[in-house]
């Protein structure tokens, strides 16, 4: 185990003897199924759940020779920005004392930042790979929707989420992406990436000469001064290596965070209906009728943030409110997608701070869910648009807090992101 | 108090629809928080109707029998099973 609570379960899973990841450890977020090894999703509901099969990405890790040192701590069912909603206790930030590691893949980013695992897998529904990567000073990639199989990933909001790599450097993240990417017959939303013979890791040559970077002003406006300053320092570094930048307008992103939460909560209210305490999960007992038993199991098994999102999702989808919330959120999603596509016609990548704030102090976000949701302003638009993004360390604030730079690319443009990101890390 | 203020009765109703029992103090907290959160969601009113490009294709496969979980494996995580089946409370 670790002194910052990075793992929920520290049980080793050995991979095959050789392969591209032989000799390396890859920690796996605890919402990704591992056959025979407990998978809790950070929830009391699944305290004793042992999956009967491996997620496709886990099969691929094992075939590539990786050793899995354990299952990493996370916000319950991926619902959080700080890894404080885990039923197994919060994760501490190993590189910024007293601060949160970001979330929801906080355990995955922390074990990599602390050097307790070489690499890690996280999942990103609205920033859950990029946020903790930024807060812990490591690299995280949220792949294009459909590049990586979600088979065996316990669903939170399946139209938005992707599994992706977290690593100390862009090149190592790219090596891990190479292993997990590609179509899977068990996930009909996976697609063959249309471009490129070159491996993702080979793209990590740091060559940004002539790279055109768009900077969406909307994603800088609300950001903390220290974060913005660090962001521009990193941009200057890219400029010094031959990249150019111009400002772009993405008016739709002003509405992305609301649209994201409406869609994610709506999908969650449906996806989490499976936790009934009968097929799996905490039992609600056998007295009373099905509905009473079901409601009791869910009261006991779910933490407060999960209940909040299930209820708000149920509300948004209920009769009389569907058009007002869910339908408008889908309009916003289409608008965000169009805005990004247009901006990426005149730029190779778009850059912003990954998070508008430095890592929060531990404990300060839990009382005010809305403020925590708004911290996802820069990451959620990317999930709505189904696009790939990378977070690379941009530097530190004067207080020594890590700041991440986010680069967003066109669909299946991971190589471009790897190339650009590797100029910084 | 905004126009979107939610009352405790509404929170209890949604909790019932979602099949989640709540403690009294949770109802109280959620009532206040939902008011704030739904007010923020209100900003979606400003979003123009946008055409959704359907860049989607059905993914089909032949309907063939494959290997699957055994009955034992499928039941392994059930809190209680009987005669090779999940055991649940009665359906009213």
PDB file of C-alpha atoms in Angstrom, chain B:
ATOM      1  CA  UNK B   1     -34.730  32.268  -3.360  1.00  0.00           C
ATOM      2  CA  UNK B   2     -34.634  31.713  -7.119  1.00  0.00           C
ATOM      3  CA  UNK B   3     -37.461  30.601  -9.389  1.00  0.00           C
ATOM      4  CA  UNK B   4     -35.850  27.201  -9.447  1.00  0.00           C
ATOM      5  CA  UNK B   5     -36.112  26.575  -5.752  1.00  0.00           C
ATOM      6  CA  UNK B   6     -36.703  22.908  -5.137  1.00  0.00           C
ATOM      7  CA  UNK B   7     -38.807  21.790  -2.191  1.00  0.00           C
ATOM      8  CA  UNK B   8     -38.126  18.759   0.020  1.00  0.00           C
ATOM      9  CA  UNK B   9     -41.220  17.008  -1.353  1.00  0.00           C
ATOM     10  CA  UNK B  10     -39.731  17.129  -4.868  1.00  0.00           C
ATOM     11  CA  UNK B  11     -36.422  15.694  -3.666  1.00  0.00           C
ATOM     12  CA  UNK B  12     -38.265  12.840  -1.940  1.00  0.00           C
ATOM     13  CA  UNK B  13     -40.314  12.195  -5.077  1.00  0.00           C
ATOM     14  CA  UNK B  14     -37.238  12.007  -7.320  1.00  0.00           C
ATOM     15  CA  UNK B  15     -35.502   9.770  -4.771  1.00  0.00           C
ATOM     16  CA  UNK B  16     -38.474   7.449  -4.940  1.00  0.00           C
ATOM     17  CA  UNK B  17     -38.386   7.392  -8.747  1.00  0.00           C
ATOM     18  CA  UNK B  18     -34.640   6.627  -8.561  1.00  0.00           C
ATOM     19  CA  UNK B  19     -35.163   3.970  -5.866  1.00  0.00           C
ATOM     20  CA  UNK B  20     -32.745   5.571  -3.429  1.00  0.00           C
ATOM     21  CA  UNK B  21     -33.792   5.996   0.199  1.00  0.00           C
ATOM     22  CA  UNK B  22     -32.524   9.213   1.805  1.00  0.00           C
ATOM     23  CA  UNK B  23     -31.911  10.275   5.393  1.00  0.00           C
ATOM     24  CA  UNK B  24     -33.723  13.402   6.569  1.00  0.00           C
ATOM     25  CA  UNK B  25     -30.510  15.449   6.619  1.00  0.00           C
ATOM     26  CA  UNK B  26     -29.692  14.349   3.065  1.00  0.00           C
ATOM     27  CA  UNK B  27     -33.113  15.574   1.911  1.00  0.00           C
ATOM     28  CA  UNK B  28     -32.381  18.903   3.542  1.00  0.00           C
ATOM     29  CA  UNK B  29     -28.926  19.296   1.954  1.00  0.00           C
ATOM     30  CA  UNK B  30     -30.076  18.108  -1.479  1.00  0.00           C
ATOM     31  CA  UNK B  31     -33.028  20.512  -1.435  1.00  0.00           C
ATOM     32  CA  UNK B  32     -30.682  23.465  -1.095  1.00  0.00           C
ATOM     33  CA  UNK B  33     -27.969  22.167  -3.442  1.00  0.00           C
ATOM     34  CA  UNK B  34     -30.402  21.148  -6.187  1.00  0.00           C
ATOM     35  CA  UNK B  35     -31.779  24.693  -6.229  1.00  0.00           C
ATOM     36  CA  UNK B  36     -28.292  26.068  -6.944  1.00  0.00           C
ATOM     37  CA  UNK B  37     -27.323  23.366  -9.415  1.00  0.00           C
ATOM     38  CA  UNK B  38     -30.564  23.524 -11.408  1.00  0.00           C
ATOM     39  CA  UNK B  39     -30.245  27.297 -11.536  1.00  0.00           C
ATOM     40  CA  UNK B  40     -26.804  26.864 -13.121  1.00  0.00           C
ATOM     41  CA  UNK B  41     -28.266  24.350 -15.604  1.00  0.00           C
ATOM     42  CA  UNK B  42     -30.831  27.034 -16.502  1.00  0.00           C
ATOM     43  CA  UNK B  43     -28.107  28.665 -18.642  1.00  0.00           C
ATOM     44  CA  UNK B  44     -28.807  25.938 -21.209  1.00  0.00           C
ATOM     45  CA  UNK B  45     -31.868  27.992 -22.210  1.00  0.00           C
ATOM     46  CA  UNK B  46     -29.449  30.246 -24.142  1.00  0.00           C
ATOM     47  CA  UNK B  47     -28.233  27.370 -26.315  1.00  0.00           C
ATOM     48  CA  UNK B  48     -29.532  27.613 -29.880  1.00  0.00           C
ATOM     49  CA  UNK B  49     -31.186  24.608 -31.452  1.00  0.00           C
ATOM     50  CA  UNK B  50     -28.324  22.902 -33.255  1.00  0.00           C
ATOM     51  CA  UNK B  51     -28.444  20.331 -35.981  1.00  0.00           C
ATOM     52  CA  UNK B  52     -26.806  17.095 -34.903  1.00  0.00           C
ATOM     53  CA  UNK B  53     -24.767  15.581 -37.670  1.00  0.00           C
ATOM     54  CA  UNK B  54     -25.419  11.872 -37.609  1.00  0.00           C
ATOM     55  CA  UNK B  55     -21.949  10.608 -38.454  1.00  0.00           C
ATOM     56  CA  UNK B  56     -22.887   7.183 -37.155  1.00  0.00           C
ATOM     57  CA  UNK B  57     -23.111   3.695 -38.599  1.00  0.00           C
ATOM     58  CA  UNK B  58     -24.619   0.566 -37.125  1.00  0.00           C
ATOM     59  CA  UNK B  59     -22.085  -2.073 -36.155  1.00  0.00           C
ATOM     60  CA  UNK B  60     -23.512  -5.512 -36.824  1.00  0.00           C
ATOM     61  CA  UNK B  61     -22.146  -9.002 -36.278  1.00  0.00           C
ATOM     62  CA  UNK B  62     -23.472 -12.413 -37.231  1.00  0.00           C
ATOM     63  CA  UNK B  63     -25.837 -13.810 -34.607  1.00  0.00           C
ATOM     64  CA  UNK B  64     -23.686 -16.754 -33.579  1.00  0.00           C
ATOM     65  CA  UNK B  65     -23.336 -18.614 -30.311  1.00  0.00           C
ATOM     66  CA  UNK B  66     -20.111 -17.731 -28.496  1.00  0.00           C
ATOM     67  CA  UNK B  67     -18.594 -18.916 -25.265  1.00  0.00           C
ATOM     68  CA  UNK B  68     -19.996 -17.035 -22.313  1.00  0.00           C
ATOM     69  CA  UNK B  69     -19.910 -16.986 -18.523  1.00  0.00           C
ATOM     70  CA  UNK B  70     -20.962 -20.195 -16.810  1.00  0.00           C
ATOM     71  CA  UNK B  71     -24.016 -20.103 -14.579  1.00  0.00           C
ATOM     72  CA  UNK B  72     -21.736 -20.397 -11.568  1.00  0.00           C
ATOM     73  CA  UNK B  73     -19.597 -17.442 -12.670  1.00  0.00           C
ATOM     74  CA  UNK B  74     -22.650 -15.322 -13.396  1.00  0.00           C
ATOM     75  CA  UNK B  75     -24.047 -16.010  -9.921  1.00  0.00           C
ATOM     76  CA  UNK B  76     -20.769 -15.622  -8.067  1.00  0.00           C
ATOM     77  CA  UNK B  77     -21.352 -12.011  -7.022  1.00  0.00           C
ATOM     78  CA  UNK B  78     -25.012 -12.374  -6.091  1.00  0.00           C
ATOM     79  CA  UNK B  79     -25.626 -11.855  -2.366  1.00  0.00           C
ATOM     80  CA  UNK B  80     -27.950 -14.840  -2.528  1.00  0.00           C
ATOM     81  CA  UNK B  81     -28.748 -17.489  -5.150  1.00  0.00           C
ATOM     82  CA  UNK B  82     -31.054 -20.482  -5.170  1.00  0.00           C
ATOM     83  CA  UNK B  83     -31.323 -23.395  -7.578  1.00  0.00           C
ATOM     84  CA  UNK B  84     -29.015 -21.697 -10.082  1.00  0.00           C
ATOM     85  CA  UNK B  85     -30.959 -18.450 -10.007  1.00  0.00           C
ATOM     86  CA  UNK B  86     -30.633 -14.991  -8.469  1.00  0.00           C
ATOM     87  CA  UNK B  87     -32.689 -14.660  -5.341  1.00  0.00           C
ATOM     88  CA  UNK B  88     -34.437 -11.339  -4.823  1.00  0.00           C
ATOM     89  CA  UNK B  89     -37.165  -9.882  -2.696  1.00  0.00           C
ATOM     90  CA  UNK B  90     -40.744 -10.321  -3.864  1.00  0.00           C
ATOM     91  CA  UNK B  91     -42.010  -8.221  -6.731  1.00  0.00           C
ATOM     92  CA  UNK B  92     -45.149  -6.456  -5.591  1.00  0.00           C
TER      93      UNK B  92
END
